[in-house]
XYZ file of C-alpha atoms in Angstrom:
297
model
C 0.000 0.000 0.000
C 1.454 3.319 -1.117
C 1.387 6.063 1.452
C 0.384 9.540 0.372
C 3.166 11.524 2.065
C 1.742 14.784 0.771
C -1.537 14.237 2.628
C 0.293 13.089 5.747
C 2.511 16.167 5.717
C -0.469 18.429 5.190
C -2.347 16.752 8.036
C 0.655 17.205 10.355
C 1.362 20.823 9.438
C -2.266 21.912 9.145
C -4.272 19.860 11.663
C -7.894 20.558 12.514
C -8.419 23.641 14.677
C -9.877 21.481 17.472
C -6.621 19.502 17.637
C -4.614 22.723 17.679
C -6.637 24.060 20.607
C -6.190 20.804 22.544
C -2.438 20.891 21.914
C -1.995 24.192 23.769
C -2.921 23.033 27.322
C -1.279 19.626 26.838
C 2.019 21.114 25.623
C 1.951 23.785 28.330
C 1.306 21.347 31.176
C 3.976 18.910 29.982
C 6.524 21.690 29.497
C 5.925 23.185 32.948
C 5.940 19.732 34.565
C 9.251 18.881 32.885
C 10.901 22.174 33.858
C 9.688 22.103 37.453
C 9.675 18.464 38.518
C 11.722 16.119 36.327
C 14.553 18.187 34.863
C 15.664 18.537 31.253
C 17.324 15.201 30.447
C 14.470 12.717 30.822
C 12.516 11.212 27.932
C 9.329 12.978 29.074
C 11.138 16.321 29.068
C 12.451 15.789 25.538
C 8.987 14.791 24.333
C 7.492 17.889 25.983
C 9.990 20.118 24.161
C 9.209 18.439 20.848
C 5.457 18.780 21.430
C 5.832 22.446 22.439
C 7.894 23.152 19.323
C 5.360 21.344 17.117
C 2.481 23.312 18.686
C 4.310 26.570 18.062
C 4.999 25.637 14.423
C 1.416 24.648 13.540
C 0.010 27.791 15.168
C 2.562 29.949 13.354
C 1.554 28.412 10.018
C -2.068 29.166 10.917
C -1.419 32.880 11.462
C -2.355 34.100 7.930
C -5.714 32.313 8.054
C -6.343 33.568 11.585
C -5.663 37.137 10.496
C -8.034 36.701 7.567
C -10.697 35.220 9.848
C -10.522 38.048 12.395
C -10.565 40.697 9.675
C -13.677 39.126 8.208
C -15.239 38.818 11.662
C -14.394 42.457 12.417
C -16.063 43.670 9.216
C -19.154 41.463 9.329
C -20.037 41.153 13.026
C -22.072 44.126 14.289
C -20.823 43.766 17.871
C -17.202 43.718 16.742
C -17.832 46.788 14.584
C -19.411 48.605 17.484
C -16.498 47.732 19.768
C -13.932 48.992 17.249
C -15.841 52.144 16.315
C -17.019 53.177 19.789
C -14.058 54.557 21.777
C -16.406 55.494 24.593
C -17.490 51.881 25.005
C -13.879 50.680 25.097
C -12.830 53.288 27.650
C -15.856 52.628 29.860
C -15.180 48.897 29.753
C -11.550 49.529 30.655
C -12.524 51.864 33.500
C -15.114 49.458 34.934
C -12.699 46.542 34.662
C -9.926 48.546 36.297
C -12.306 49.730 39.001
C -13.332 46.173 39.878
C -9.730 44.934 39.767
C -8.375 47.786 41.898
C -11.157 47.399 44.463
C -10.735 43.627 44.744
C -6.942 43.887 44.957
C -7.152 46.657 47.553
C -9.464 44.542 49.718
C -7.084 41.596 49.374
C -4.104 43.695 50.465
C -6.105 45.176 53.339
C -7.073 41.705 54.526
C -3.447 40.566 54.342
C -2.476 43.670 56.296
C -4.863 42.719 59.098
C -3.645 39.126 58.966
C 0.100 39.823 58.961
C -0.027 43.112 60.900
C 2.317 44.934 58.503
C 2.128 48.421 57.009
C 3.471 47.052 53.718
C 0.098 45.578 52.806
C -1.699 48.612 54.202
C 0.293 50.871 51.868
C -0.504 48.630 48.892
C -4.184 48.684 49.852
C -4.110 52.479 50.091
C -2.468 52.803 46.694
C -5.046 50.645 44.921
C -7.926 52.284 46.780
C -6.781 55.640 45.401
C -6.633 54.201 41.877
C -10.143 52.773 42.284
C -11.507 56.120 43.489
C -9.915 57.906 40.527
C -11.384 55.428 38.058
C -14.823 55.766 39.673
C -14.491 59.565 39.455
C -13.856 59.300 35.717
C -16.355 56.579 34.884
C -19.187 58.628 36.383
C -18.465 61.221 33.732
C -17.814 58.944 30.748
C -21.086 57.029 31.210
C -23.059 60.262 30.784
C -21.011 62.257 28.298
C -19.188 61.734 25.029
C -15.459 62.490 24.632
C -14.676 66.180 24.163
C -18.322 67.139 24.664
C -17.709 69.283 27.743
C -14.112 70.442 27.683
C -14.301 72.494 30.862
C -15.664 69.636 32.978
C -13.157 67.220 31.479
C -10.259 69.569 32.186
C -11.405 69.972 35.787
C -11.412 66.209 36.233
C -8.072 65.922 34.448
C -6.535 68.449 36.835
C -8.124 66.757 39.838
C -6.484 63.471 38.811
C -3.142 65.252 38.592
C -3.589 66.602 42.132
C -4.500 63.128 43.376
C -1.373 61.739 41.707
C 0.715 64.147 43.785
C -0.994 62.966 46.976
C -0.715 59.358 45.851
C 3.031 59.771 45.580
C 3.122 59.818 49.391
C 1.663 56.296 49.463
C 4.097 55.284 46.727
C 7.014 56.646 48.776
C 5.928 54.543 51.765
C 5.877 51.450 49.547
C 9.354 52.209 48.224
C 10.595 52.755 51.780
C 9.368 49.324 52.860
C 10.955 47.725 49.806
C 14.345 49.373 50.269
C 14.841 49.879 54.004
C 13.144 46.738 55.289
C 13.988 44.643 52.219
C 10.311 43.880 51.694
C 10.274 41.699 48.573
C 8.369 38.700 47.192
C 9.655 35.177 46.683
C 7.734 33.263 44.007
C 8.455 30.236 41.887
C 10.418 30.958 38.703
C 7.484 30.041 36.448
C 5.174 32.341 38.410
C 7.715 35.153 38.214
C 8.079 34.746 34.443
C 4.284 34.865 34.077
C 4.162 38.007 36.225
C 6.890 39.560 34.071
C 4.966 38.808 30.873
C 1.801 40.325 32.333
C 3.604 43.420 33.655
C 5.451 44.184 30.420
C 2.246 43.663 28.441
C 0.322 46.031 30.720
C 3.112 48.623 30.564
C 3.348 48.479 26.764
C -0.439 48.634 26.395
C -0.632 51.657 28.717
C 1.942 53.583 26.654
C 0.247 52.705 23.351
C -3.171 53.699 24.741
C -1.937 57.117 25.883
C -0.641 57.842 22.380
C -3.672 56.322 20.663
C -6.347 58.164 22.665
C -4.765 61.617 22.213
C -6.610 61.916 18.895
C -9.978 62.080 20.701
C -8.979 65.373 22.387
C -10.584 64.178 25.615
C -8.795 65.040 28.889
C -10.890 62.432 30.697
C -9.688 59.689 28.362
C -6.105 60.893 28.802
C -6.538 60.797 32.584
C -7.887 57.245 32.405
C -4.849 56.093 30.472
C -2.519 57.984 32.819
C -3.973 55.942 35.687
C -3.196 52.735 33.796
C 0.358 53.918 33.156
C 0.921 54.801 36.832
C -0.373 51.380 37.855
C 1.924 49.684 35.327
C 4.940 51.626 36.634
C 4.348 50.415 40.183
C 3.860 46.884 38.859
C 7.297 47.158 37.230
C 8.752 48.144 40.597
C 7.195 45.194 42.439
C 8.249 42.899 39.580
C 11.865 44.003 39.991
C 11.680 43.264 43.710
C 10.268 39.811 42.937
C 12.905 38.990 40.327
C 15.766 40.138 42.566
C 14.584 37.648 45.173
C 13.523 34.765 42.917
C 16.491 34.720 40.528
C 19.201 35.873 42.909
C 22.016 33.299 43.010
C 23.883 35.107 45.746
C 25.772 37.462 43.431
C 23.665 40.438 44.545
C 23.849 41.203 48.268
C 21.385 43.188 50.380
C 23.125 46.482 49.646
C 22.994 45.841 45.917
C 19.278 45.063 46.063
C 18.633 48.214 48.055
C 20.529 50.351 45.551
C 18.696 48.853 42.555
C 15.264 49.099 44.150
C 16.009 52.574 45.460
C 17.032 53.822 42.000
C 14.009 52.266 40.288
C 11.697 53.516 43.024
C 13.100 57.034 42.677
C 12.576 56.950 38.897
C 8.967 55.748 39.296
C 8.237 58.329 41.991
C 9.723 61.190 39.940
C 7.838 60.017 36.854
C 4.507 60.086 38.728
C 5.276 63.566 40.062
C 6.256 64.869 36.604
C 3.110 63.369 35.086
C 0.979 64.932 37.826
C 2.573 68.354 37.406
C 2.140 68.163 33.630
C -1.565 67.327 34.027
C -2.106 70.189 36.464
C -0.204 72.772 34.425
C -1.740 71.829 31.068
C -5.297 71.688 32.382
C -4.893 75.023 34.201
C -3.601 76.711 31.033
C -6.463 75.355 28.945
C -9.055 76.326 31.563
C -7.706 79.873 31.569
C -7.798 79.934 27.782
C -11.435 78.793 27.810
C -12.320 81.453 30.375
C -10.600 84.124 28.271
C -12.452 83.006 25.144
C -15.783 83.113 26.965
C -15.119 86.630 28.258
C -14.305 87.853 24.777
């Protein structure tokens, strides 16, 4: 019986989408299990690497069709069109999601503060409570008004967020103090730390892109919302550094070295938040004065 190698190759390189979806959790679980529990030289580990590589290859080959599918879905599905065309809907969804996340995380840190009796968790809780209040302050406006509709009210809220950022820097300074002076860091598993790093860098990159992207709407409220996301991402970068210095430290970096690195990063983050706050206050004040002058004339 002659084998049709062309069909076999096509079936291997372009399997059914259901098989491709099933491959993802299987390859992930085997790869993590091999890296964490059985080392890199066993037969299971080698098979997990081969399966992970195969999964990556078949998904990469599927990329052109996936792009075509999502473009077609975007153009034909009315809900997808609404999501892409309605910036207000996207911002409101982001604000509500951030509000829920900040509130839940603040309550978690507050509970851990009561449990462990440490001001470290209290300071984290205070920081995320402030972020939640700021998001709630903005979402109350965006649910009732369209972007740029009421420039004066938006500028007032934009300036208020800048003032809150200045006050929030006090909470941020307390967090940095605990990190540096008391060596308050986190010790997680390497896999967990890598996942946290991927999430943090993604959030940071997304925050920067969003700030640039939403400038075209000329809405101070939208800019303030994205500034909140950027400030949150900056603090996440700081806590990620503390985690990585503890998790991946092989003894080459002593306590003094960790304090210097965290202190420098903390200073940069703190100064950045202050500069961003001052910029928001100054720009909004100038524009409010310009609006008042135009109204008088």
